Amino acid sequence: TNAISRFEIQSGGAVDITGRLDANGDVNLGDATSDTITATGRFDSDIVPSTDDARDLGSSSLKFKDLFINGTGHLDSINAGVATVTSNLNVSGITSTSRLEINSTTPILEFNETDGNPDYRALVENGEFLVQDTTNGNVTRFNIDTVGRFNIAKDLTVGAGVSITGV
């Protein structure tokens, strides 16, 4: 057999290969950022970078549109403009220095059940922390006001002893 050590297409020509192409060794596709690469077929292997923590998928100015995975995403961190979780959001590894922050002029944390039980939300409004019943027109069940007073809208039931100081 004769071996071809170098094969070059001039003047923007095209090469069509039917069957399988094995390109061994280092393979470069394109020689400029203006070149485009079209993969019409499906990948039949893992896509693994040559070096850990050294390759990006997309850039800050050229982003991929959607990401579809079925499995677990192992991410070191997430920076999302908007994140919608349509199932469960599990937060693990909570320590005394970990926290969930909601940064907004009117931060709201909603607790919604699908079994007909009351839904609630916790929010900060005009400097007060409120817990509201959203199934009854956002009625405030209790709040902590701007000077630290704990206000309960209705009856308080206590199942054990109560100590009150400073009265």
Short mmCIF file of N, CA and C in Angstrom, two decimals:
data_model
loop_
_atom_site.label_atom_id
_atom_site.label_comp_id
_atom_site.label_asym_id
_atom_site.label_seq_id
_atom_site.Cartn_x
_atom_site.Cartn_y
_atom_site.Cartn_z
N THR A 1 0.83 -1.19 0.00
CA THR A 1 0.00 0.00 0.00
C THR A 1 0.87 1.25 0.00
N ASN A 2 0.36 2.24 -0.68
CA ASN A 2 1.02 3.54 -0.71
C ASN A 2 0.43 4.41 0.39
N ALA A 3 1.24 5.11 1.12
CA ALA A 3 0.79 6.00 2.18
C ALA A 3 0.87 7.44 1.70
N ILE A 4 -0.14 8.22 2.06
CA ILE A 4 -0.13 9.65 1.74
C ILE A 4 0.31 10.37 3.00
N SER A 5 1.42 11.09 2.92
CA SER A 5 1.92 11.78 4.10
C SER A 5 1.29 13.16 4.26
N ARG A 6 0.82 13.77 3.15
CA ARG A 6 0.18 15.08 3.23
C ARG A 6 -0.81 15.18 2.10
N PHE A 7 -2.02 15.65 2.43
CA PHE A 7 -3.07 15.77 1.43
C PHE A 7 -3.64 17.17 1.59
N GLU A 8 -3.71 17.96 0.57
CA GLU A 8 -4.14 19.34 0.66
C GLU A 8 -5.15 19.64 -0.44
N ILE A 9 -6.24 20.34 -0.08
CA ILE A 9 -7.24 20.79 -1.05
C ILE A 9 -7.04 22.28 -1.24
N GLN A 10 -6.90 22.72 -2.45
CA GLN A 10 -6.65 24.12 -2.76
C GLN A 10 -7.93 24.81 -3.22
N SER A 11 -7.95 26.12 -3.13
CA SER A 11 -9.00 26.98 -3.68
C SER A 11 -10.39 26.65 -3.16
N GLY A 12 -10.51 26.38 -1.89
CA GLY A 12 -11.84 26.18 -1.29
C GLY A 12 -12.54 24.94 -1.78
N GLY A 13 -11.81 23.94 -2.20
CA GLY A 13 -12.41 22.71 -2.69
C GLY A 13 -13.09 21.95 -1.57
N ALA A 14 -13.79 20.88 -1.93
CA ALA A 14 -14.51 20.06 -0.96
C ALA A 14 -14.11 18.61 -1.15
N VAL A 15 -14.12 17.87 -0.07
CA VAL A 15 -13.84 16.44 -0.11
C VAL A 15 -15.03 15.73 0.52
N ASP A 16 -15.63 14.80 -0.19
CA ASP A 16 -16.71 13.98 0.35
C ASP A 16 -16.17 12.58 0.59
N ILE A 17 -16.39 12.09 1.80
CA ILE A 17 -15.94 10.75 2.15
C ILE A 17 -17.17 9.96 2.55
N THR A 18 -17.38 8.84 1.93
CA THR A 18 -18.48 7.96 2.29
C THR A 18 -17.90 6.81 3.09
N GLY A 19 -18.55 6.45 4.17
CA GLY A 19 -18.03 5.40 5.03
C GLY A 19 -17.42 6.00 6.27
N ARG A 20 -16.32 5.47 6.72
CA ARG A 20 -15.71 5.89 7.97
C ARG A 20 -14.36 6.54 7.70
N LEU A 21 -14.07 7.61 8.43
CA LEU A 21 -12.77 8.28 8.36
C LEU A 21 -12.12 8.15 9.73
N ASP A 22 -10.96 7.58 9.79
CA ASP A 22 -10.19 7.52 11.02
C ASP A 22 -9.06 8.54 10.88
N ALA A 23 -9.05 9.54 11.76
CA ALA A 23 -7.98 10.53 11.76
C ALA A 23 -7.26 10.37 13.10
N ASN A 24 -6.11 9.75 13.08
CA ASN A 24 -5.38 9.44 14.30
C ASN A 24 -4.38 10.55 14.62
N GLY A 25 -4.03 10.65 15.89
CA GLY A 25 -3.11 11.69 16.32
C GLY A 25 -3.88 12.97 16.63
N ASP A 26 -3.19 14.08 16.75
CA ASP A 26 -3.85 15.36 17.00
C ASP A 26 -4.58 15.77 15.74
N VAL A 27 -5.82 16.27 15.90
CA VAL A 27 -6.64 16.66 14.75
C VAL A 27 -7.09 18.10 14.97
N ASN A 28 -6.80 18.96 14.02
CA ASN A 28 -7.24 20.35 14.06
C ASN A 28 -8.32 20.55 13.02
N LEU A 29 -9.41 21.19 13.40
CA LEU A 29 -10.51 21.51 12.48
C LEU A 29 -10.58 23.02 12.36
N GLY A 30 -10.26 23.55 11.20
CA GLY A 30 -10.26 24.99 11.00
C GLY A 30 -8.96 25.61 11.43
N ASP A 31 -8.67 26.78 10.84
CA ASP A 31 -7.44 27.48 11.21
C ASP A 31 -7.70 28.94 11.54
N ALA A 32 -9.00 29.32 11.69
CA ALA A 32 -9.35 30.69 12.05
C ALA A 32 -10.70 30.68 12.78
N THR A 33 -10.94 31.67 13.63
CA THR A 33 -12.21 31.73 14.35
C THR A 33 -13.38 31.99 13.42
N SER A 34 -13.12 32.42 12.19
CA SER A 34 -14.19 32.61 11.23
C SER A 34 -14.61 31.31 10.56
N ASP A 35 -13.82 30.24 10.72
CA ASP A 35 -14.20 28.93 10.19
C ASP A 35 -15.35 28.37 11.03
N THR A 36 -16.27 27.66 10.39
CA THR A 36 -17.35 27.00 11.13
C THR A 36 -17.23 25.50 10.95
N ILE A 37 -17.69 24.78 11.95
CA ILE A 37 -17.64 23.31 11.95
C ILE A 37 -19.06 22.82 12.14
N THR A 38 -19.54 22.00 11.24
CA THR A 38 -20.88 21.46 11.33
C THR A 38 -20.80 19.96 11.62
N ALA A 39 -21.41 19.54 12.72
CA ALA A 39 -21.47 18.12 13.07
C ALA A 39 -22.93 17.70 12.93
N THR A 40 -23.29 17.17 11.78
CA THR A 40 -24.67 16.77 11.55
C THR A 40 -24.97 15.43 12.20
N GLY A 41 -23.97 14.57 12.26
CA GLY A 41 -24.14 13.26 12.89
C GLY A 41 -24.24 13.38 14.39
N ARG A 42 -24.35 12.26 15.07
CA ARG A 42 -24.47 12.22 16.52
C ARG A 42 -23.17 11.71 17.13
N PHE A 43 -22.83 12.22 18.29
CA PHE A 43 -21.61 11.77 18.96
C PHE A 43 -21.84 10.39 19.55
N ASP A 44 -20.86 9.52 19.34
CA ASP A 44 -20.95 8.15 19.80
C ASP A 44 -19.86 7.88 20.85
N SER A 45 -19.40 8.94 21.51
CA SER A 45 -18.38 8.81 22.55
C SER A 45 -18.54 9.99 23.50
N ASP A 46 -17.85 9.91 24.62
CA ASP A 46 -17.84 11.03 25.56
C ASP A 46 -17.06 12.19 24.96
N ILE A 47 -17.41 13.40 25.35
CA ILE A 47 -16.65 14.58 24.96
C ILE A 47 -15.89 15.03 26.21
N VAL A 48 -14.60 14.78 26.22
CA VAL A 48 -13.78 15.00 27.41
C VAL A 48 -12.64 15.96 27.04
N PRO A 49 -12.43 17.02 27.83
CA PRO A 49 -11.33 17.94 27.51
C PRO A 49 -9.97 17.31 27.75
N SER A 50 -8.96 17.85 27.09
CA SER A 50 -7.60 17.30 27.24
C SER A 50 -6.97 17.67 28.57
N THR A 51 -7.46 18.74 29.22
CA THR A 51 -6.92 19.21 30.49
C THR A 51 -8.07 19.62 31.39
N ASP A 52 -7.99 19.30 32.67
CA ASP A 52 -9.04 19.65 33.62
C ASP A 52 -9.08 21.16 33.85
N ASP A 53 -10.30 21.72 33.84
CA ASP A 53 -10.54 23.12 34.20
C ASP A 53 -9.80 24.10 33.27
N ALA A 54 -9.68 23.73 31.98
CA ALA A 54 -8.94 24.59 31.06
C ALA A 54 -9.72 24.92 29.78
N ARG A 55 -10.87 24.30 29.53
CA ARG A 55 -11.63 24.51 28.30
C ARG A 55 -13.01 25.05 28.61
N ASP A 56 -13.49 25.99 27.81
CA ASP A 56 -14.82 26.56 27.96
C ASP A 56 -15.74 26.00 26.89
N LEU A 57 -17.02 25.99 27.18
CA LEU A 57 -18.05 25.67 26.20
C LEU A 57 -18.82 26.96 25.97
N GLY A 58 -18.54 27.64 24.87
CA GLY A 58 -19.10 28.96 24.64
C GLY A 58 -18.22 30.03 25.27
N SER A 59 -18.67 31.28 25.15
CA SER A 59 -17.94 32.41 25.74
C SER A 59 -18.94 33.43 26.24
N SER A 60 -18.46 34.50 26.86
CA SER A 60 -19.37 35.52 27.37
C SER A 60 -20.11 36.24 26.23
N SER A 61 -19.53 36.26 25.05
CA SER A 61 -20.20 36.93 23.92
C SER A 61 -20.84 35.96 22.93
N LEU A 62 -20.43 34.70 22.94
CA LEU A 62 -21.01 33.69 22.05
C LEU A 62 -21.45 32.50 22.90
N LYS A 63 -22.73 32.52 23.28
CA LYS A 63 -23.28 31.52 24.18
C LYS A 63 -24.07 30.48 23.40
N PHE A 64 -24.08 29.24 23.92
CA PHE A 64 -24.99 28.24 23.41
C PHE A 64 -26.38 28.59 23.91
N LYS A 65 -27.42 28.23 23.18
CA LYS A 65 -28.78 28.62 23.54
C LYS A 65 -29.34 27.80 24.70
N ASP A 66 -29.51 26.51 24.54
CA ASP A 66 -30.11 25.67 25.56
C ASP A 66 -29.21 24.48 25.86
N LEU A 67 -29.32 23.96 27.05
CA LEU A 67 -28.56 22.79 27.46
C LEU A 67 -29.56 21.72 27.88
N PHE A 68 -29.52 20.58 27.24
CA PHE A 68 -30.41 19.47 27.55
C PHE A 68 -29.57 18.31 28.07
N ILE A 69 -29.79 17.93 29.32
CA ILE A 69 -29.09 16.77 29.87
C ILE A 69 -30.11 15.90 30.60
N ASN A 70 -29.82 14.64 30.68
CA ASN A 70 -30.64 13.72 31.44
C ASN A 70 -29.68 12.99 32.37
N GLY A 71 -29.61 13.45 33.57
CA GLY A 71 -28.66 12.90 34.53
C GLY A 71 -28.31 13.97 35.54
N THR A 72 -27.14 13.91 36.06
CA THR A 72 -26.69 14.85 37.08
C THR A 72 -25.68 15.81 36.49
N GLY A 73 -25.88 17.10 36.70
CA GLY A 73 -24.90 18.10 36.30
C GLY A 73 -23.96 18.35 37.47
N HIS A 74 -22.69 18.05 37.29
CA HIS A 74 -21.70 18.27 38.34
C HIS A 74 -21.02 19.60 38.02
N LEU A 75 -21.39 20.65 38.74
CA LEU A 75 -20.90 21.99 38.47
C LEU A 75 -20.22 22.54 39.72
N ASP A 76 -19.09 23.21 39.52
CA ASP A 76 -18.42 23.83 40.67
C ASP A 76 -19.18 25.06 41.15
N SER A 77 -19.79 25.81 40.24
CA SER A 77 -20.60 26.95 40.62
C SER A 77 -21.58 27.25 39.49
N ILE A 78 -22.64 27.98 39.83
CA ILE A 78 -23.64 28.37 38.85
C ILE A 78 -23.83 29.88 38.95
N ASN A 79 -23.77 30.54 37.81
CA ASN A 79 -24.05 31.96 37.74
C ASN A 79 -25.18 32.10 36.73
N ALA A 80 -26.41 32.29 37.23
CA ALA A 80 -27.58 32.31 36.36
C ALA A 80 -28.31 33.63 36.49
N GLY A 81 -28.73 34.17 35.35
CA GLY A 81 -29.56 35.37 35.37
C GLY A 81 -30.92 35.05 35.96
N VAL A 82 -31.54 33.98 35.49
CA VAL A 82 -32.81 33.48 36.01
C VAL A 82 -32.70 31.97 36.05
N ALA A 83 -33.08 31.37 37.16
CA ALA A 83 -33.08 29.92 37.28
C ALA A 83 -34.48 29.46 37.65
N THR A 84 -35.07 28.63 36.83
CA THR A 84 -36.38 28.07 37.11
C THR A 84 -36.19 26.58 37.37
N VAL A 85 -36.57 26.15 38.56
CA VAL A 85 -36.47 24.75 38.93
C VAL A 85 -37.88 24.19 38.90
N THR A 86 -38.13 23.21 38.02
CA THR A 86 -39.49 22.70 37.86
C THR A 86 -39.76 21.46 38.70
N SER A 87 -38.80 21.02 39.47
CA SER A 87 -39.01 19.89 40.36
C SER A 87 -38.47 20.28 41.73
N ASN A 88 -37.68 19.44 42.34
CA ASN A 88 -37.15 19.73 43.67
C ASN A 88 -35.79 20.42 43.58
N LEU A 89 -35.56 21.36 44.46
CA LEU A 89 -34.26 21.99 44.62
C LEU A 89 -33.72 21.53 45.96
N ASN A 90 -32.69 20.72 45.93
CA ASN A 90 -32.09 20.22 47.15
C ASN A 90 -30.80 20.97 47.41
N VAL A 91 -30.70 21.57 48.59
CA VAL A 91 -29.50 22.29 48.97
C VAL A 91 -28.86 21.49 50.09
N SER A 92 -27.65 21.00 49.85
CA SER A 92 -26.97 20.22 50.88
C SER A 92 -25.66 20.89 51.24
N GLY A 93 -25.06 20.44 52.31
CA GLY A 93 -23.79 21.00 52.74
C GLY A 93 -23.94 22.31 53.48
N ILE A 94 -25.11 22.57 54.06
CA ILE A 94 -25.33 23.82 54.79
C ILE A 94 -24.48 23.80 56.06
N THR A 95 -23.69 24.82 56.23
CA THR A 95 -22.89 24.98 57.44
C THR A 95 -23.23 26.34 58.05
N SER A 96 -22.59 26.65 59.12
CA SER A 96 -22.88 27.93 59.78
C SER A 96 -22.49 29.11 58.90
N THR A 97 -21.63 28.90 57.91
CA THR A 97 -21.23 30.01 57.04
C THR A 97 -21.99 30.01 55.71
N SER A 98 -22.81 28.97 55.46
CA SER A 98 -23.58 28.92 54.22
C SER A 98 -24.91 29.62 54.42
N ARG A 99 -25.44 30.17 53.35
CA ARG A 99 -26.73 30.84 53.44
C ARG A 99 -27.36 30.92 52.06
N LEU A 100 -28.65 31.09 52.06
CA LEU A 100 -29.40 31.32 50.84
C LEU A 100 -29.75 32.79 50.84
N GLU A 101 -29.31 33.51 49.84
CA GLU A 101 -29.58 34.94 49.77
C GLU A 101 -30.56 35.23 48.66
N ILE A 102 -31.50 36.11 48.94
CA ILE A 102 -32.40 36.63 47.93
C ILE A 102 -32.18 38.13 47.92
N ASN A 103 -31.50 38.60 46.89
CA ASN A 103 -31.19 40.03 46.79
C ASN A 103 -32.18 40.69 45.85
N SER A 104 -33.03 41.53 46.40
CA SER A 104 -34.06 42.20 45.63
C SER A 104 -34.60 43.36 46.45
N THR A 105 -35.26 44.29 45.81
CA THR A 105 -35.90 45.37 46.58
C THR A 105 -37.11 44.83 47.34
N THR A 106 -37.74 43.77 46.84
CA THR A 106 -38.84 43.11 47.55
C THR A 106 -38.61 41.59 47.48
N PRO A 107 -37.67 41.05 48.28
CA PRO A 107 -37.40 39.61 48.23
C PRO A 107 -38.59 38.80 48.74
N ILE A 108 -38.92 37.74 48.01
CA ILE A 108 -40.04 36.87 48.38
C ILE A 108 -39.58 35.41 48.26
N LEU A 109 -39.87 34.62 49.27
CA LEU A 109 -39.63 33.19 49.26
C LEU A 109 -40.98 32.52 49.40
N GLU A 110 -41.40 31.76 48.37
CA GLU A 110 -42.73 31.16 48.37
C GLU A 110 -42.67 29.68 48.73
N PHE A 111 -43.67 29.23 49.49
CA PHE A 111 -43.83 27.83 49.87
C PHE A 111 -45.15 27.36 49.29
N ASN A 112 -45.10 26.61 48.21
CA ASN A 112 -46.30 26.20 47.50
C ASN A 112 -46.45 24.69 47.55
N GLU A 113 -47.63 24.25 47.96
CA GLU A 113 -47.95 22.82 47.96
C GLU A 113 -48.97 22.57 46.86
N THR A 114 -49.00 21.37 46.35
CA THR A 114 -49.96 21.04 45.29
C THR A 114 -51.10 20.16 45.80
N ASP A 115 -51.15 19.91 47.11
CA ASP A 115 -52.18 19.02 47.65
C ASP A 115 -53.35 19.75 48.29
N GLY A 116 -53.50 21.04 48.05
CA GLY A 116 -54.63 21.78 48.57
C GLY A 116 -54.40 22.40 49.94
N ASN A 117 -53.28 22.14 50.57
CA ASN A 117 -52.99 22.76 51.85
C ASN A 117 -52.57 24.21 51.63
N PRO A 118 -52.68 25.03 52.67
CA PRO A 118 -52.33 26.46 52.50
C PRO A 118 -50.92 26.67 52.00
N ASP A 119 -50.77 27.65 51.18
CA ASP A 119 -49.47 28.08 50.67
C ASP A 119 -49.09 29.37 51.37
N TYR A 120 -47.80 29.52 51.61
CA TYR A 120 -47.31 30.69 52.32
C TYR A 120 -46.15 31.31 51.58
N ARG A 121 -45.85 32.54 51.93
CA ARG A 121 -44.66 33.20 51.41
C ARG A 121 -44.06 34.04 52.52
N ALA A 122 -42.75 34.14 52.49
CA ALA A 122 -42.02 35.00 53.42
C ALA A 122 -41.41 36.12 52.59
N LEU A 123 -41.56 37.33 53.04
CA LEU A 123 -41.04 38.45 52.28
C LEU A 123 -40.64 39.60 53.19
N VAL A 124 -39.88 40.49 52.63
CA VAL A 124 -39.51 41.73 53.31
C VAL A 124 -40.16 42.85 52.54
N GLU A 125 -40.93 43.68 53.29
CA GLU A 125 -41.64 44.78 52.66
C GLU A 125 -41.57 45.99 53.59
N ASN A 126 -41.06 47.09 53.09
CA ASN A 126 -40.91 48.31 53.88
C ASN A 126 -40.15 48.06 55.18
N GLY A 127 -39.12 47.20 55.13
CA GLY A 127 -38.30 46.94 56.29
C GLY A 127 -38.87 45.93 57.27
N GLU A 128 -40.06 45.39 57.01
CA GLU A 128 -40.67 44.41 57.89
C GLU A 128 -40.59 43.02 57.26
N PHE A 129 -40.38 42.00 58.11
CA PHE A 129 -40.39 40.61 57.67
C PHE A 129 -41.79 40.08 57.88
N LEU A 130 -42.42 39.56 56.81
CA LEU A 130 -43.80 39.10 56.87
C LEU A 130 -43.90 37.64 56.45
N VAL A 131 -44.82 36.91 57.10
CA VAL A 131 -45.22 35.59 56.62
C VAL A 131 -46.69 35.70 56.29
N GLN A 132 -47.00 35.45 55.00
CA GLN A 132 -48.37 35.64 54.52
C GLN A 132 -48.96 34.33 54.03
N ASP A 133 -50.28 34.22 54.17
CA ASP A 133 -51.06 33.11 53.66
C ASP A 133 -51.52 33.48 52.26
N THR A 134 -50.95 32.86 51.23
CA THR A 134 -51.26 33.27 49.85
C THR A 134 -52.58 32.69 49.36
N THR A 135 -53.14 31.71 50.07
CA THR A 135 -54.44 31.16 49.64
C THR A 135 -55.59 32.02 50.13
N ASN A 136 -55.31 32.98 50.97
CA ASN A 136 -56.34 33.87 51.50
C ASN A 136 -56.00 35.33 51.22
N GLY A 137 -55.62 35.63 50.00
CA GLY A 137 -55.38 37.02 49.61
C GLY A 137 -54.17 37.65 50.25
N ASN A 138 -53.11 36.87 50.48
CA ASN A 138 -51.87 37.38 51.07
C ASN A 138 -52.09 38.00 52.46
N VAL A 139 -52.92 37.37 53.27
CA VAL A 139 -53.17 37.83 54.63
C VAL A 139 -51.90 37.59 55.44
N THR A 140 -51.41 38.62 56.14
CA THR A 140 -50.22 38.49 56.97
C THR A 140 -50.59 37.75 58.25
N ARG A 141 -49.94 36.59 58.47
CA ARG A 141 -50.19 35.79 59.67
C ARG A 141 -49.33 36.25 60.83
N PHE A 142 -48.07 36.63 60.55
CA PHE A 142 -47.25 37.27 61.56
C PHE A 142 -46.17 38.07 60.86
N ASN A 143 -45.61 39.03 61.60
CA ASN A 143 -44.53 39.84 61.06
C ASN A 143 -43.60 40.29 62.17
N ILE A 144 -42.40 40.65 61.76
CA ILE A 144 -41.45 41.30 62.66
C ILE A 144 -41.26 42.70 62.11
N ASP A 145 -41.60 43.70 62.91
CA ASP A 145 -41.57 45.07 62.39
C ASP A 145 -40.17 45.66 62.44
N THR A 146 -40.06 46.92 62.03
CA THR A 146 -38.74 47.55 61.87
C THR A 146 -38.01 47.77 63.18
N VAL A 147 -38.70 47.69 64.33
CA VAL A 147 -38.02 47.84 65.62
C VAL A 147 -37.88 46.51 66.34
N GLY A 148 -38.21 45.39 65.65
CA GLY A 148 -37.99 44.07 66.21
C GLY A 148 -39.16 43.46 66.94
N ARG A 149 -40.33 44.09 66.90
CA ARG A 149 -41.50 43.51 67.56
C ARG A 149 -42.05 42.37 66.72
N PHE A 150 -42.42 41.27 67.39
CA PHE A 150 -43.01 40.11 66.75
C PHE A 150 -44.52 40.23 66.89
N ASN A 151 -45.22 40.38 65.78
CA ASN A 151 -46.66 40.60 65.80
C ASN A 151 -47.39 39.40 65.20
N ILE A 152 -48.38 38.89 65.95
CA ILE A 152 -49.16 37.74 65.50
C ILE A 152 -50.57 38.24 65.22
N ALA A 153 -51.10 37.90 64.03
CA ALA A 153 -52.40 38.41 63.60
C ALA A 153 -53.57 37.77 64.35
N LYS A 154 -53.44 36.53 64.80
CA LYS A 154 -54.54 35.85 65.48
C LYS A 154 -54.03 35.20 66.76
N ASP A 155 -54.66 34.11 67.17
CA ASP A 155 -54.32 33.44 68.42
C ASP A 155 -52.95 32.79 68.35
N LEU A 156 -52.32 32.65 69.53
CA LEU A 156 -51.05 31.96 69.67
C LEU A 156 -51.29 30.74 70.54
N THR A 157 -50.95 29.57 70.01
CA THR A 157 -51.06 28.33 70.78
C THR A 157 -49.67 27.83 71.09
N VAL A 158 -49.40 27.59 72.38
CA VAL A 158 -48.10 27.12 72.80
C VAL A 158 -48.28 25.75 73.44
N GLY A 159 -47.48 24.78 73.02
CA GLY A 159 -47.63 23.42 73.53
C GLY A 159 -46.82 23.14 74.77
N ALA A 160 -46.02 24.09 75.23
CA ALA A 160 -45.19 23.88 76.44
C ALA A 160 -45.08 25.21 77.16
N GLY A 161 -44.24 25.27 78.17
CA GLY A 161 -44.09 26.46 78.99
C GLY A 161 -43.57 27.65 78.19
N VAL A 162 -43.88 28.84 78.65
CA VAL A 162 -43.45 30.07 78.01
C VAL A 162 -42.79 30.96 79.06
N SER A 163 -41.64 31.50 78.73
CA SER A 163 -40.99 32.48 79.60
C SER A 163 -41.02 33.82 78.89
N ILE A 164 -41.44 34.83 79.59
CA ILE A 164 -41.49 36.17 79.03
C ILE A 164 -40.67 37.07 79.94
N THR A 165 -39.70 37.76 79.35
CA THR A 165 -38.89 38.67 80.14
C THR A 165 -39.06 40.08 79.60
N GLY A 166 -38.79 41.03 80.42
CA GLY A 166 -38.82 42.43 80.01
C GLY A 166 -40.23 43.01 79.90
N VAL A 167 -41.23 42.38 80.55
CA VAL A 167 -42.59 42.87 80.46
C VAL A 167 -42.82 43.91 81.52
#
